[in-house]
Amino acid sequence: MNFNWIKTNKWIKKIFNNLVWDIPNLEKKIYLTFDDGPIPEVTEWVLDILKSEDIKATFFCIGDNIQKHPAIYKRILAEGHQTGNHTFNHLNGWKTETNQYIENFKLCKTEHLKLNTEHSFLFRPPYGKIKPSQSKAIRNLGYKIIMWDVLSYDFDSNISAEKCLENVISNTQQGSIIVFHDSLKAEKNLKYALPKAIQILKDKGFVFDVIS
């Protein structure tokens, strides 16, 4: 599976309905998510923005980054945000044997548990690439596999910051799960698009919540 488009097609959601693509609700809630942190250069900036806007988000953290930057991971939790597993080494499921993939997933789980005894049972596969066998094994461990409804493409250096913003505000609807990246690769587009997207979406009446 490779879900590299801005707005996830409704037929994909129906075919792969054991994955979470959006969260329908009656309260105009949407769900900001951030992949690949925590890192000092970007995650702390994101947290500052979220704090100033008084909104909560969900961070899918790489285990190796949790190990390197535990204080930032603790700050994510202390400020009321949710965290999820994003493997220990940002593995591409299509290119990884299932047993190796699950062991890497478990290594990331261990880093979460070291710092968060009430860790969530949320997982997002890096690149959106995961084999059915990997998906089944992770779901059998009680995890929800969280995909997305809207992909900002902040990580793509060929896309302008303005286009990144447009991707989000033109495609977000009630229940949308939106993906940004708290990574150096995405930093330029993220720092332009995130604050503006938050303001525009607030003006449209959307309410931000964490995934649980």
XYZ file of C-alpha atoms in Angstrom:
212
model
C 0.000 0.000 0.000
C 1.269 3.445 -0.891
C -1.059 6.303 -0.074
C 0.832 9.301 -1.431
C -1.951 11.630 -2.443
C -3.249 14.806 -0.858
C -6.836 13.681 -0.172
C -7.415 9.996 0.491
C -9.873 8.461 -1.941
C -13.118 7.214 -0.364
C -12.773 3.851 -2.127
C -9.366 3.286 -0.556
C -10.958 3.938 2.831
C -13.627 1.327 2.092
C -11.193 -1.279 0.780
C -8.747 -0.859 3.690
C -11.410 -0.315 6.331
C -9.348 -1.952 9.089
C -7.157 1.168 9.044
C -8.242 4.523 10.476
C -8.437 7.244 7.810
C -10.669 9.787 9.509
C -12.766 10.097 12.665
C -16.397 10.986 11.966
C -17.998 13.197 14.603
C -20.778 15.734 15.086
C -18.659 18.459 16.692
C -16.632 19.652 13.684
C -13.499 18.094 15.186
C -10.323 17.626 13.142
C -7.060 15.963 14.084
C -3.610 17.463 13.553
C -0.842 14.863 13.507
C 2.933 15.179 13.269
C 5.302 12.435 12.113
C 9.008 11.710 12.616
C 9.977 13.626 15.782
C 10.798 14.441 18.411
C 13.761 16.641 17.488
C 14.918 19.903 19.101
C 14.990 21.970 15.922
C 11.364 21.493 14.921
C 9.249 19.692 17.527
C 9.828 22.384 20.125
C 8.732 25.039 17.630
C 5.576 23.046 16.869
C 4.827 22.721 20.575
C 5.228 26.473 21.024
C 2.731 27.116 18.206
C 0.217 24.627 19.584
C 0.527 26.109 23.058
C 0.007 29.652 21.803
C -3.101 28.517 19.890
C -4.363 26.386 22.816
C -4.859 23.283 20.681
C -3.833 19.657 21.049
C -2.347 17.268 18.488
C -1.039 13.728 18.074
C 2.665 13.022 17.506
C 3.792 9.779 15.851
C 7.294 9.444 17.237
C 10.308 7.519 15.975
C 11.785 5.402 18.762
C 15.355 6.438 18.006
C 14.362 10.100 18.351
C 12.568 9.425 21.641
C 15.754 7.792 22.908
C 17.879 10.755 21.808
C 15.490 13.494 22.986
C 13.498 12.200 25.985
C 12.918 15.678 27.424
C 11.058 16.773 24.288
C 8.956 13.601 24.344
C 8.075 14.308 27.967
C 7.123 17.866 27.035
C 4.712 16.568 24.365
C 2.920 14.568 27.043
C 3.120 17.244 29.735
C 1.353 19.718 27.456
C -1.594 17.396 26.902
C -0.808 15.981 23.474
C -1.071 12.353 22.390
C 1.773 10.189 21.085
C 1.901 7.146 18.839
C 4.395 4.590 17.513
C 6.179 5.274 14.195
C 8.709 2.388 14.392
C 12.168 2.747 15.902
C 14.043 3.458 12.657
C 11.357 4.800 10.283
C 11.153 1.537 8.369
C 9.508 1.085 5.001
C 7.202 -1.879 5.519
C 7.301 -2.899 1.862
C 11.080 -3.289 2.023
C 11.227 -5.012 5.415
C 10.517 -8.595 6.422
C 7.516 -8.834 8.720
C 9.394 -10.254 11.712
C 12.021 -7.493 11.482
C 9.305 -4.863 11.110
C 7.434 -6.062 14.194
C 10.618 -6.188 16.256
C 11.392 -2.602 15.225
C 7.851 -1.600 16.144
C 8.356 -3.233 19.563
C 11.639 -1.369 20.082
C 9.757 1.879 19.580
C 7.055 0.676 21.974
C 9.767 0.095 24.583
C 10.978 3.698 24.268
C 7.405 4.954 24.730
C 6.962 2.768 27.811
C 10.179 4.013 29.411
C 8.760 7.539 29.523
C 5.003 7.025 29.385
C 3.400 4.223 31.385
C -0.005 5.136 29.922
C 1.173 5.065 26.306
C -1.445 4.972 23.581
C -2.133 2.057 21.284
C -1.721 4.090 18.112
C 0.590 3.256 15.209
C 1.326 4.986 11.915
C 3.446 3.181 9.303
C 6.240 5.336 7.871
C 5.521 6.345 4.263
C 2.077 4.756 4.643
C 3.711 1.524 3.453
C 2.766 -1.603 5.372
C 2.216 -5.218 4.346
C -1.039 -6.977 5.300
C 0.930 -9.373 7.513
C 2.508 -6.457 9.384
C -0.822 -4.691 9.732
C -2.491 -7.815 11.090
C 0.294 -8.483 13.614
C 0.195 -4.914 14.960
C -3.598 -4.831 15.138
C -3.539 -8.173 16.963
C -1.443 -6.457 19.644
C -4.354 -4.093 20.248
C -3.114 -1.133 18.200
C -5.114 1.099 15.884
C -3.292 1.856 12.643
C -3.792 5.556 11.976
C -3.480 6.683 8.368
C -4.786 10.049 7.128
C -7.436 11.931 5.246
C -5.235 14.923 4.268
C -1.491 14.873 3.543
C 0.141 18.304 3.602
C 3.224 17.253 1.595
C 5.346 19.541 3.762
C 8.232 17.070 3.343
C 8.411 17.525 -0.439
C 10.992 20.159 -1.428
C 9.417 20.359 -4.895
C 6.200 21.732 -3.397
C 6.017 25.369 -2.345
C 5.036 26.406 1.158
C 1.946 28.078 -0.317
C 0.914 24.831 -2.016
C 1.427 22.953 1.242
C -0.983 25.345 2.949
C -3.489 25.016 0.113
C -3.332 21.216 0.343
C -4.529 21.393 3.927
C -7.139 24.126 3.885
C -8.785 22.980 0.621
C -9.167 19.340 1.654
C -9.892 19.383 5.379
C -13.414 18.530 6.455
C -15.120 17.415 9.644
C -13.308 14.348 10.977
C -10.150 14.805 8.889
C -6.833 13.446 10.117
C -4.152 15.837 8.808
C -0.456 14.983 8.464
C 2.435 17.375 8.991
C 6.034 16.404 9.830
C 8.153 17.734 12.700
C 11.342 17.022 10.757
C 14.211 19.039 9.306
C 13.170 17.967 5.814
C 9.731 19.557 6.288
C 10.809 22.536 8.387
C 10.592 25.255 5.727
C 7.116 24.363 4.484
C 5.884 23.504 7.966
C 6.863 26.835 9.494
C 4.993 28.692 6.774
C 1.912 26.486 6.496
C 1.125 25.347 10.030
C 0.334 28.685 11.730
C -1.691 29.887 8.754
C -3.577 26.601 8.443
C -4.501 26.685 12.127
C -5.880 30.210 11.861
C -7.857 29.519 8.688
C -9.297 26.269 10.018
C -10.251 27.943 13.293
C -11.987 30.689 11.327
C -13.972 27.973 9.548
C -15.183 26.736 12.920
C -13.113 23.589 13.217
C -12.096 22.261 16.644
C -8.772 20.459 17.142
C -8.557 17.254 19.163
C -6.167 14.372 19.871
C -6.627 10.844 18.531
C -7.403 8.283 21.221
